[in-house]
Structure formats: C-alpha cells, structure tokens
Amino acid sequence: MTRRGVVLGCGGTVGSAWQVGALAAVREQWDWDPRDAAVIVGTSGGASLAAMLGSGVGTDELVAGQRGQAGARASVRRFFTEPPAAVPAVPALSGSWSLVQAGRRRRASLMTMTGLAPAGRTDPRFLDALVDDLVQDGAWVAHPAVWVVAMDAKTGERTAFGSPGAPRVAMRDAVRASWAVPGWYPPVTIEGRKYLDGGVASTGSVDLLVGQGLDEVLVVTPMASDKGVRVSGVGGRFESLMRVPMSRGLDREIAALEADGVRVVRIYPSAAELAVMGPNFMNPRRRLPAMRTALANVPQRLGAQLGGTQ
C-alpha cells in the first residue's frame, strides 16, 4: 500500500478555496480520500484545511461548505462563506529587526521584508470558531499526524506543531499562529515565543517530510507556480514578489524530498486559474470562482500524473 503525504500550502481565502477544488479533483480522479494521508502538513490557509481534514471533514463537505450548502456543518459553512475582509485592519507601526537580520543571513527576501512589516491587528477569532467546533477542550485533531507550520517571529525558524518533538499546544493556537500573516494578523505567543505565518519561511515546508518513510507526497500550493506562470497586470507584478521566491524555495524542498526517494505530485494553479483568482488572495469575491476553476482545470492535469497503488 502506498504511504502518501499531503502538503497544503499558504494561500489565504482565495488560495484555500482553490485548494478545496483541487482536493475534490484528487478525490474523484484518484479514488483516494485525502483524509487517509499518512501525514497532512498545513501552512496558513492550508493549516485550517489540514485541521478540517484531520478532524474528519471530507472533500464533499469542503465543497458544500464553500457553496454554503447544508451538506456541510455550520462551522465549516460560516468559515468559508463569511471570510475576513479583502484588506486588513490598520496595523501597528512596528517591525522586527532580528527577523530582518535572520532573513539577510538566509538570503530570504520574503523573510527580510516581513521583518520590516508592521504588526497586524485584524481579529483572528473567526479561526477559533471553526477549530473550537472541530476539536473539543483544547485538544488536537483525531488524525495521528496533522502538522501545522508556523515561523518564529524572531529567528525565522519553522515549527511544525503536531510533529514529533514540537511543543504540545492546542489546535486553535497552532492554527492561529500559522495564519498570522505579517501586517494582517498579530503574532501568536506560545511558550514565550512569538510566531508568524509559516508561509513567510516556506509556502509548503515540503522538506519537513524528508525521512518520514513516505512513498509519495501530494503538494497543493496556490502560492507556487511553474516557471514563467504569473498573475497579469500591476497587481500581478506585486504578487510575484512573493510568488517567485516561494516557487524557487519549494523547488529546492521538492528536490530534497525526491532525493530521499519520494515521488512528488505537484498541483499548482495554471496561468488561466491565476487570472480567475486575481492578485489579492484575501479577496472574498474571488473565493467561489477560485474553487470552480480548480474543479474545472485540475482533473486534466491529474490525469497525466496519477498516484501510486492504493
């Protein structure tokens, strides 16, 4: 039996909706349920999806939730249909010089820019409403290996909460930390350390799965692209400041995983899909079009790279 992992990268409201469509396509094309993955790694928007999969929410319910249909529980419907606004609350005028230095040492431009960004002030309680319904009494999800990735706001080091050796925290705190988009949501303090969105360090953190004994890893990352694929227009040029380094970093991580003998199946948005999704991945008006374009376009790409034996 193939031992398969799933990586769900960052992507905000719009990227998460596209991921729902992509996961539904995987379920249909492969006749395989993502909830059955040996390991599920989620970052930022992918973290909330990982929490849902890990607590038993299947792809049919995810699609129904995006559509606001009764086939999804109320907490899932509300989470998808009542997303945060397309722009953040006015942030605080502060940054992190230590993170700037960490970014310069690593030659990580996104991390360096994050250190210069002000602290976010947008209310993240919409995340709590979802997680508290899925997971009771501050526990973790039932799935034995759901990893939620956040980044130390001072050092730039990643932590995969839920993985062996990581601090034991409540799922709501881990998801909040992974969603702490710089300049948008405030950092989350866990055991005296402040954490930010794990997507600053890596759009998917695929390399964390090296040495986990997996045969295949499915990588679903809306903020990464094949070389040359971009969002058009002025907004697209700004968005590419994140997309280009994220894509390059993910390529390196995938190469490390493949060197470990793991087959990697990548699902990225095409240029046509990105045109539908737009440059602002927090724009709620693009949510349903993003899911629809994934449902329409991802199946044909999966046909050329079917997964291994179940």
Short mmCIF file of N, CA and C in Angstrom, two decimals, residues 129-287:
data_model
loop_
_atom_site.label_atom_id
_atom_site.label_comp_id
_atom_site.label_asym_id
_atom_site.label_seq_id
_atom_site.Cartn_x
_atom_site.Cartn_y
_atom_site.Cartn_z
N ALA A 129 -13.62 30.01 15.99
CA ALA A 129 -14.99 29.49 15.86
C ALA A 129 -15.00 28.18 15.09
N LEU A 130 -14.14 28.07 14.08
CA LEU A 130 -14.05 26.82 13.33
C LEU A 130 -13.38 25.73 14.15
N VAL A 131 -12.18 26.02 14.65
CA VAL A 131 -11.39 24.97 15.33
C VAL A 131 -12.08 24.49 16.59
N ASP A 132 -12.69 25.41 17.35
CA ASP A 132 -13.34 25.00 18.60
C ASP A 132 -14.53 24.08 18.35
N ASP A 133 -15.15 24.17 17.17
CA ASP A 133 -16.24 23.26 16.85
C ASP A 133 -15.71 21.90 16.42
N LEU A 134 -14.53 21.89 15.79
CA LEU A 134 -13.96 20.64 15.30
C LEU A 134 -13.22 19.86 16.38
N VAL A 135 -12.60 20.59 17.30
CA VAL A 135 -11.73 19.98 18.31
C VAL A 135 -12.18 20.44 19.69
N GLN A 136 -12.47 19.51 20.54
CA GLN A 136 -13.01 19.84 21.85
C GLN A 136 -11.92 19.96 22.92
N ASP A 137 -12.16 20.89 23.87
CA ASP A 137 -11.33 21.00 25.09
C ASP A 137 -9.85 21.24 24.81
N GLY A 138 -9.55 22.04 23.79
CA GLY A 138 -8.17 22.42 23.55
C GLY A 138 -7.28 21.29 23.06
N ALA A 139 -7.86 20.21 22.56
CA ALA A 139 -7.08 19.06 22.13
C ALA A 139 -6.59 19.24 20.69
N TRP A 140 -6.00 18.17 20.14
CA TRP A 140 -5.57 18.14 18.75
C TRP A 140 -6.61 17.36 17.95
N VAL A 141 -6.50 17.37 16.65
CA VAL A 141 -7.44 16.61 15.83
C VAL A 141 -7.20 15.11 16.00
N ALA A 142 -8.18 14.32 15.56
CA ALA A 142 -8.09 12.87 15.75
C ALA A 142 -7.02 12.22 14.87
N HIS A 143 -6.76 12.79 13.70
CA HIS A 143 -5.76 12.22 12.79
C HIS A 143 -4.41 12.16 13.50
N PRO A 144 -3.67 11.06 13.37
CA PRO A 144 -2.43 10.89 14.14
C PRO A 144 -1.26 11.76 13.69
N ALA A 145 -1.34 12.38 12.50
CA ALA A 145 -0.18 13.15 12.03
C ALA A 145 -0.63 14.34 11.19
N VAL A 146 -1.22 15.33 11.84
CA VAL A 146 -1.50 16.62 11.21
C VAL A 146 -0.48 17.61 11.76
N TRP A 147 0.30 18.20 10.87
CA TRP A 147 1.34 19.14 11.26
C TRP A 147 0.95 20.54 10.77
N VAL A 148 1.00 21.50 11.69
CA VAL A 148 0.64 22.89 11.38
C VAL A 148 1.88 23.75 11.52
N VAL A 149 2.29 24.40 10.43
CA VAL A 149 3.58 25.08 10.38
C VAL A 149 3.46 26.57 10.66
N ALA A 150 4.27 27.05 11.60
CA ALA A 150 4.39 28.48 11.90
C ALA A 150 5.87 28.83 11.96
N MET A 151 6.17 30.12 11.99
CA MET A 151 7.56 30.58 11.98
C MET A 151 7.85 31.46 13.19
N ASP A 152 8.99 31.19 13.85
CA ASP A 152 9.42 32.03 14.97
C ASP A 152 9.63 33.46 14.46
N ALA A 153 8.95 34.41 15.09
CA ALA A 153 8.97 35.79 14.61
C ALA A 153 10.31 36.48 14.84
N LYS A 154 11.18 35.86 15.63
CA LYS A 154 12.49 36.46 15.91
C LYS A 154 13.60 35.81 15.09
N THR A 155 13.59 34.49 15.02
CA THR A 155 14.70 33.77 14.39
C THR A 155 14.41 33.29 12.97
N GLY A 156 13.13 33.23 12.58
CA GLY A 156 12.78 32.69 11.27
C GLY A 156 12.73 31.18 11.20
N GLU A 157 12.97 30.52 12.32
CA GLU A 157 12.92 29.05 12.34
C GLU A 157 11.46 28.57 12.27
N ARG A 158 11.26 27.45 11.57
CA ARG A 158 9.92 26.89 11.47
C ARG A 158 9.64 25.88 12.60
N THR A 159 8.40 25.84 13.01
CA THR A 159 7.93 24.80 13.93
C THR A 159 6.70 24.15 13.31
N ALA A 160 6.72 22.83 13.22
CA ALA A 160 5.56 22.08 12.73
C ALA A 160 4.82 21.52 13.94
N PHE A 161 3.88 22.30 14.46
CA PHE A 161 3.11 21.85 15.62
C PHE A 161 2.36 20.56 15.25
N GLY A 162 2.39 19.61 16.16
CA GLY A 162 1.79 18.31 15.92
C GLY A 162 2.80 17.26 15.50
N SER A 163 3.99 17.70 15.11
CA SER A 163 5.04 16.76 14.71
C SER A 163 5.82 16.29 15.93
N PRO A 164 6.52 15.17 15.84
CA PRO A 164 7.31 14.69 16.98
C PRO A 164 8.33 15.73 17.42
N GLY A 165 8.38 15.99 18.71
CA GLY A 165 9.34 16.93 19.27
C GLY A 165 8.88 18.38 19.31
N ALA A 166 7.78 18.71 18.65
CA ALA A 166 7.27 20.08 18.67
C ALA A 166 6.56 20.36 19.99
N PRO A 167 6.49 21.62 20.42
CA PRO A 167 5.74 21.94 21.65
C PRO A 167 4.29 21.47 21.53
N ARG A 168 3.76 20.95 22.61
CA ARG A 168 2.37 20.49 22.64
C ARG A 168 1.47 21.71 22.88
N VAL A 169 0.62 22.00 21.92
CA VAL A 169 -0.25 23.16 22.01
C VAL A 169 -1.66 22.77 21.59
N ALA A 170 -2.62 23.64 21.88
CA ALA A 170 -3.98 23.44 21.40
C ALA A 170 -4.03 23.71 19.90
N MET A 171 -4.88 22.99 19.20
CA MET A 171 -5.02 23.18 17.76
C MET A 171 -5.37 24.62 17.42
N ARG A 172 -6.21 25.27 18.22
CA ARG A 172 -6.61 26.65 17.92
C ARG A 172 -5.41 27.58 17.94
N ASP A 173 -4.46 27.36 18.87
CA ASP A 173 -3.28 28.22 18.93
C ASP A 173 -2.36 27.96 17.75
N ALA A 174 -2.22 26.71 17.37
CA ALA A 174 -1.36 26.37 16.23
C ALA A 174 -1.90 26.97 14.94
N VAL A 175 -3.21 26.85 14.72
CA VAL A 175 -3.81 27.39 13.50
C VAL A 175 -3.72 28.92 13.49
N ARG A 176 -3.97 29.54 14.64
CA ARG A 176 -3.82 31.00 14.72
C ARG A 176 -2.40 31.42 14.36
N ALA A 177 -1.41 30.71 14.91
CA ALA A 177 -0.02 31.05 14.65
C ALA A 177 0.30 30.89 13.17
N SER A 178 -0.16 29.81 12.56
CA SER A 178 0.13 29.55 11.16
C SER A 178 -0.56 30.56 10.25
N TRP A 179 -1.67 31.15 10.72
CA TRP A 179 -2.43 32.14 9.95
C TRP A 179 -1.96 33.57 10.23
N ALA A 180 -0.96 33.77 11.07
CA ALA A 180 -0.57 35.13 11.49
C ALA A 180 0.18 35.85 10.39
N VAL A 181 -0.54 36.21 9.33
CA VAL A 181 0.04 36.88 8.17
C VAL A 181 0.64 38.22 8.61
N PRO A 182 1.91 38.46 8.32
CA PRO A 182 2.53 39.72 8.74
C PRO A 182 1.78 40.94 8.21
N GLY A 183 1.57 41.92 9.09
CA GLY A 183 0.84 43.11 8.72
C GLY A 183 -0.67 42.93 8.68
N TRP A 184 -1.12 41.69 8.89
CA TRP A 184 -2.55 41.39 8.81
C TRP A 184 -3.07 40.91 10.16
N TYR A 185 -2.51 39.79 10.64
CA TYR A 185 -2.91 39.25 11.93
C TYR A 185 -1.76 39.36 12.92
N PRO A 186 -2.06 39.52 14.21
CA PRO A 186 -0.98 39.68 15.20
C PRO A 186 -0.21 38.38 15.42
N PRO A 187 1.06 38.49 15.81
CA PRO A 187 1.82 37.28 16.17
C PRO A 187 1.13 36.55 17.32
N VAL A 188 1.36 35.26 17.40
CA VAL A 188 0.78 34.42 18.46
C VAL A 188 1.90 33.95 19.38
N THR A 189 1.74 34.19 20.68
CA THR A 189 2.76 33.78 21.65
C THR A 189 2.46 32.38 22.18
N ILE A 190 3.42 31.49 22.03
CA ILE A 190 3.32 30.11 22.51
C ILE A 190 4.59 29.78 23.27
N GLU A 191 4.44 29.45 24.53
CA GLU A 191 5.58 29.13 25.40
C GLU A 191 6.66 30.21 25.35
N GLY A 192 6.21 31.46 25.37
CA GLY A 192 7.13 32.58 25.43
C GLY A 192 7.75 33.01 24.11
N ARG A 193 7.41 32.32 23.03
CA ARG A 193 7.95 32.67 21.71
C ARG A 193 6.82 33.17 20.83
N LYS A 194 7.10 34.21 20.04
CA LYS A 194 6.11 34.75 19.13
C LYS A 194 6.24 34.08 17.76
N TYR A 195 5.09 33.72 17.20
CA TYR A 195 5.06 33.04 15.92
C TYR A 195 4.27 33.83 14.88
N LEU A 196 4.71 33.69 13.62
CA LEU A 196 4.04 34.28 12.48
C LEU A 196 3.69 33.18 11.47
N ASP A 197 2.97 33.58 10.45
CA ASP A 197 2.58 32.71 9.35
C ASP A 197 3.79 31.90 8.84
N GLY A 198 3.65 30.58 8.83
CA GLY A 198 4.74 29.74 8.35
C GLY A 198 5.06 29.95 6.89
N GLY A 199 4.14 30.55 6.13
CA GLY A 199 4.38 30.80 4.72
C GLY A 199 5.49 31.79 4.46
N VAL A 200 5.86 32.58 5.47
CA VAL A 200 6.97 33.51 5.30
C VAL A 200 8.27 32.74 5.08
N ALA A 201 8.42 31.62 5.79
CA ALA A 201 9.63 30.81 5.66
C ALA A 201 9.55 29.83 4.50
N SER A 202 8.36 29.31 4.23
CA SER A 202 8.18 28.36 3.14
C SER A 202 6.70 28.27 2.80
N THR A 203 6.39 28.27 1.52
CA THR A 203 4.98 28.20 1.13
C THR A 203 4.34 26.86 1.48
N GLY A 204 5.18 25.79 1.62
CA GLY A 204 4.60 24.48 1.93
C GLY A 204 5.36 23.66 2.94
N SER A 205 6.66 23.96 3.15
CA SER A 205 7.51 23.19 4.07
C SER A 205 7.55 21.70 3.71
N VAL A 206 7.66 21.44 2.42
CA VAL A 206 7.73 20.07 1.93
C VAL A 206 8.92 19.32 2.51
N ASP A 207 10.03 20.02 2.71
CA ASP A 207 11.25 19.37 3.17
C ASP A 207 11.12 18.77 4.56
N LEU A 208 10.11 19.19 5.33
CA LEU A 208 9.92 18.61 6.66
C LEU A 208 9.53 17.13 6.58
N LEU A 209 9.14 16.67 5.41
CA LEU A 209 8.73 15.27 5.24
C LEU A 209 9.88 14.35 4.83
N VAL A 210 11.08 14.91 4.64
CA VAL A 210 12.24 14.07 4.37
C VAL A 210 12.48 13.14 5.56
N GLY A 211 12.69 11.87 5.27
CA GLY A 211 12.97 10.90 6.33
C GLY A 211 11.74 10.35 7.03
N GLN A 212 10.54 10.64 6.52
CA GLN A 212 9.31 10.17 7.16
C GLN A 212 8.81 8.84 6.60
N GLY A 213 9.57 8.21 5.72
CA GLY A 213 9.18 6.90 5.21
C GLY A 213 8.00 6.93 4.27
N LEU A 214 7.80 8.04 3.55
CA LEU A 214 6.68 8.15 2.62
C LEU A 214 7.07 7.67 1.23
N ASP A 215 6.11 7.14 0.48
CA ASP A 215 6.33 6.74 -0.90
C ASP A 215 6.01 7.87 -1.86
N GLU A 216 5.03 8.67 -1.51
CA GLU A 216 4.54 9.71 -2.41
C GLU A 216 4.01 10.88 -1.58
N VAL A 217 4.19 12.09 -2.10
CA VAL A 217 3.66 13.29 -1.45
C VAL A 217 2.92 14.13 -2.48
N LEU A 218 1.71 14.47 -2.15
CA LEU A 218 0.88 15.36 -2.96
C LEU A 218 1.05 16.78 -2.44
N VAL A 219 1.51 17.69 -3.29
CA VAL A 219 1.78 19.07 -2.90
C VAL A 219 0.77 19.98 -3.59
N VAL A 220 -0.08 20.63 -2.80
CA VAL A 220 -1.14 21.50 -3.33
C VAL A 220 -0.87 22.91 -2.81
N THR A 221 -0.25 23.74 -3.65
CA THR A 221 0.26 25.03 -3.19
C THR A 221 -0.17 26.16 -4.13
N PRO A 222 -1.17 26.94 -3.76
CA PRO A 222 -1.64 28.02 -4.63
C PRO A 222 -0.67 29.18 -4.79
N MET A 223 0.30 29.34 -3.87
CA MET A 223 1.25 30.44 -3.95
C MET A 223 2.55 30.05 -4.64
N ALA A 224 2.58 28.88 -5.26
CA ALA A 224 3.73 28.47 -6.07
C ALA A 224 3.26 28.25 -7.50
N SER A 225 4.19 28.37 -8.44
CA SER A 225 3.86 28.21 -9.86
C SER A 225 4.99 27.53 -10.59
N ASP A 226 4.66 26.96 -11.74
CA ASP A 226 5.70 26.54 -12.66
C ASP A 226 6.41 27.79 -13.18
N LYS A 227 7.65 27.64 -13.62
CA LYS A 227 8.45 28.77 -14.07
C LYS A 227 7.73 29.53 -15.20
N GLY A 228 7.65 30.85 -15.03
CA GLY A 228 7.05 31.70 -16.04
C GLY A 228 5.56 31.94 -15.88
N VAL A 229 4.89 31.22 -14.98
CA VAL A 229 3.46 31.41 -14.77
C VAL A 229 3.26 32.52 -13.74
N ARG A 230 2.54 33.56 -14.13
CA ARG A 230 2.35 34.72 -13.26
C ARG A 230 0.92 35.25 -13.37
N VAL A 231 0.54 36.05 -12.37
CA VAL A 231 -0.70 36.83 -12.45
C VAL A 231 -0.40 38.07 -13.28
N SER A 232 -1.29 38.43 -14.20
CA SER A 232 -1.05 39.56 -15.07
C SER A 232 -1.40 40.88 -14.38
N GLY A 233 -0.96 41.98 -14.99
CA GLY A 233 -1.31 43.31 -14.51
C GLY A 233 -0.40 43.82 -13.40
N VAL A 234 -0.71 45.06 -12.96
CA VAL A 234 0.10 45.70 -11.91
C VAL A 234 0.04 44.90 -10.62
N GLY A 235 -1.17 44.46 -10.24
CA GLY A 235 -1.31 43.64 -9.03
C GLY A 235 -0.53 42.35 -9.13
N GLY A 236 -0.47 41.79 -10.33
CA GLY A 236 0.29 40.56 -10.53
C GLY A 236 1.77 40.76 -10.33
N ARG A 237 2.29 41.91 -10.75
CA ARG A 237 3.71 42.18 -10.55
C ARG A 237 4.04 42.29 -9.07
N PHE A 238 3.14 42.89 -8.31
CA PHE A 238 3.35 42.96 -6.86
C PHE A 238 3.27 41.57 -6.23
N GLU A 239 2.27 40.80 -6.67
CA GLU A 239 2.08 39.44 -6.13
C GLU A 239 3.28 38.56 -6.44
N SER A 240 3.94 38.82 -7.57
CA SER A 240 5.09 38.00 -7.95
C SER A 240 6.28 38.18 -7.02
N LEU A 241 6.30 39.30 -6.27
CA LEU A 241 7.36 39.49 -5.28
C LEU A 241 7.34 38.39 -4.24
N MET A 242 6.17 37.82 -3.99
CA MET A 242 6.06 36.67 -3.10
C MET A 242 6.11 35.36 -3.86
N ARG A 243 5.41 35.29 -4.99
CA ARG A 243 5.27 34.03 -5.73
C ARG A 243 6.62 33.50 -6.23
N VAL A 244 7.46 34.38 -6.76
CA VAL A 244 8.72 33.93 -7.33
C VAL A 244 9.63 33.28 -6.28
N PRO A 245 9.93 33.96 -5.15
CA PRO A 245 10.79 33.29 -4.16
C PRO A 245 10.13 32.08 -3.52
N MET A 246 8.81 32.10 -3.35
CA MET A 246 8.13 30.93 -2.80
C MET A 246 8.28 29.73 -3.74
N SER A 247 8.13 29.97 -5.03
CA SER A 247 8.24 28.88 -6.00
C SER A 247 9.65 28.32 -6.04
N ARG A 248 10.64 29.19 -6.01
CA ARG A 248 12.03 28.72 -6.02
C ARG A 248 12.35 27.91 -4.77
N GLY A 249 11.90 28.41 -3.62
CA GLY A 249 12.15 27.67 -2.39
C GLY A 249 11.47 26.32 -2.39
N LEU A 250 10.25 26.27 -2.91
CA LEU A 250 9.54 24.99 -2.97
C LEU A 250 10.23 24.01 -3.91
N ASP A 251 10.77 24.51 -5.01
CA ASP A 251 11.51 23.63 -5.92
C ASP A 251 12.69 22.97 -5.20
N ARG A 252 13.40 23.73 -4.39
CA ARG A 252 14.53 23.17 -3.65
C ARG A 252 14.06 22.11 -2.65
N GLU A 253 12.95 22.40 -1.98
CA GLU A 253 12.43 21.44 -0.99
C GLU A 253 11.98 20.15 -1.67
N ILE A 254 11.32 20.28 -2.80
CA ILE A 254 10.86 19.09 -3.53
C ILE A 254 12.05 18.27 -4.01
N ALA A 255 13.10 18.95 -4.45
CA ALA A 255 14.30 18.22 -4.89
C ALA A 255 14.89 17.41 -3.74
N ALA A 256 14.88 17.97 -2.52
CA ALA A 256 15.39 17.25 -1.36
C ALA A 256 14.53 16.03 -1.05
N LEU A 257 13.21 16.17 -1.20
CA LEU A 257 12.32 15.05 -0.93
C LEU A 257 12.47 13.97 -2.00
N GLU A 258 12.62 14.38 -3.25
CA GLU A 258 12.82 13.39 -4.31
C GLU A 258 14.15 12.66 -4.15
N ALA A 259 15.16 13.38 -3.65
CA ALA A 259 16.45 12.74 -3.39
C ALA A 259 16.33 11.70 -2.29
N ASP A 260 15.30 11.81 -1.47
CA ASP A 260 15.03 10.84 -0.41
C ASP A 260 14.24 9.64 -0.94
N GLY A 261 14.01 9.62 -2.25
CA GLY A 261 13.31 8.50 -2.87
C GLY A 261 11.80 8.62 -2.88
N VAL A 262 11.28 9.81 -2.64
CA VAL A 262 9.83 10.03 -2.57
C VAL A 262 9.33 10.59 -3.90
N ARG A 263 8.26 10.02 -4.42
CA ARG A 263 7.62 10.56 -5.61
C ARG A 263 6.78 11.77 -5.21
N VAL A 264 6.91 12.87 -5.93
CA VAL A 264 6.18 14.09 -5.60
C VAL A 264 5.24 14.46 -6.74
N VAL A 265 3.98 14.67 -6.42
CA VAL A 265 2.98 15.14 -7.37
C VAL A 265 2.63 16.57 -7.00
N ARG A 266 2.89 17.49 -7.91
CA ARG A 266 2.65 18.90 -7.65
C ARG A 266 1.33 19.34 -8.29
N ILE A 267 0.56 20.12 -7.57
CA ILE A 267 -0.63 20.75 -8.13
C ILE A 267 -0.52 22.25 -7.86
N TYR A 268 -0.23 23.01 -8.91
CA TYR A 268 -0.14 24.46 -8.84
C TYR A 268 -1.23 25.05 -9.74
N PRO A 269 -1.63 26.29 -9.49
CA PRO A 269 -2.58 26.93 -10.41
C PRO A 269 -1.90 27.25 -11.75
N SER A 270 -2.63 27.07 -12.82
CA SER A 270 -2.16 27.47 -14.14
C SER A 270 -2.33 28.98 -14.30
N ALA A 271 -1.81 29.51 -15.40
CA ALA A 271 -1.97 30.94 -15.68
C ALA A 271 -3.45 31.30 -15.79
N ALA A 272 -4.24 30.44 -16.42
CA ALA A 272 -5.67 30.71 -16.56
C ALA A 272 -6.36 30.71 -15.20
N GLU A 273 -5.98 29.80 -14.33
CA GLU A 273 -6.58 29.76 -13.00
C GLU A 273 -6.18 30.99 -12.19
N LEU A 274 -4.92 31.40 -12.28
CA LEU A 274 -4.47 32.59 -11.56
C LEU A 274 -5.20 33.83 -12.03
N ALA A 275 -5.54 33.89 -13.31
CA ALA A 275 -6.29 35.03 -13.82
C ALA A 275 -7.66 35.11 -13.17
N VAL A 276 -8.25 33.97 -12.90
CA VAL A 276 -9.55 33.94 -12.21
C VAL A 276 -9.39 34.30 -10.73
N MET A 277 -8.32 33.84 -10.12
CA MET A 277 -8.10 34.04 -8.69
C MET A 277 -7.71 35.48 -8.35
N GLY A 278 -7.01 36.16 -9.27
CA GLY A 278 -6.64 37.55 -9.06
C GLY A 278 -5.42 37.70 -8.16
N PRO A 279 -4.91 38.93 -8.02
CA PRO A 279 -3.67 39.15 -7.27
C PRO A 279 -3.84 39.20 -5.76
N ASN A 280 -5.06 39.50 -5.27
CA ASN A 280 -5.30 39.60 -3.82
C ASN A 280 -5.96 38.32 -3.33
N PHE A 281 -5.17 37.45 -2.71
CA PHE A 281 -5.69 36.16 -2.27
C PHE A 281 -6.56 36.25 -1.01
N MET A 282 -6.83 37.45 -0.54
CA MET A 282 -7.76 37.62 0.57
C MET A 282 -9.09 38.23 0.10
N ASN A 283 -9.27 38.37 -1.20
CA ASN A 283 -10.48 38.97 -1.74
C ASN A 283 -11.63 37.97 -1.72
N PRO A 284 -12.64 38.15 -0.86
CA PRO A 284 -13.70 37.15 -0.76
C PRO A 284 -14.53 36.99 -2.02
N ARG A 285 -14.53 37.98 -2.88
CA ARG A 285 -15.30 37.88 -4.12
C ARG A 285 -14.70 36.86 -5.08
N ARG A 286 -13.46 36.53 -4.89
CA ARG A 286 -12.78 35.57 -5.78
C ARG A 286 -12.84 34.14 -5.25
N ARG A 287 -13.47 33.95 -4.11
CA ARG A 287 -13.46 32.65 -3.44
C ARG A 287 -14.13 31.56 -4.29
#
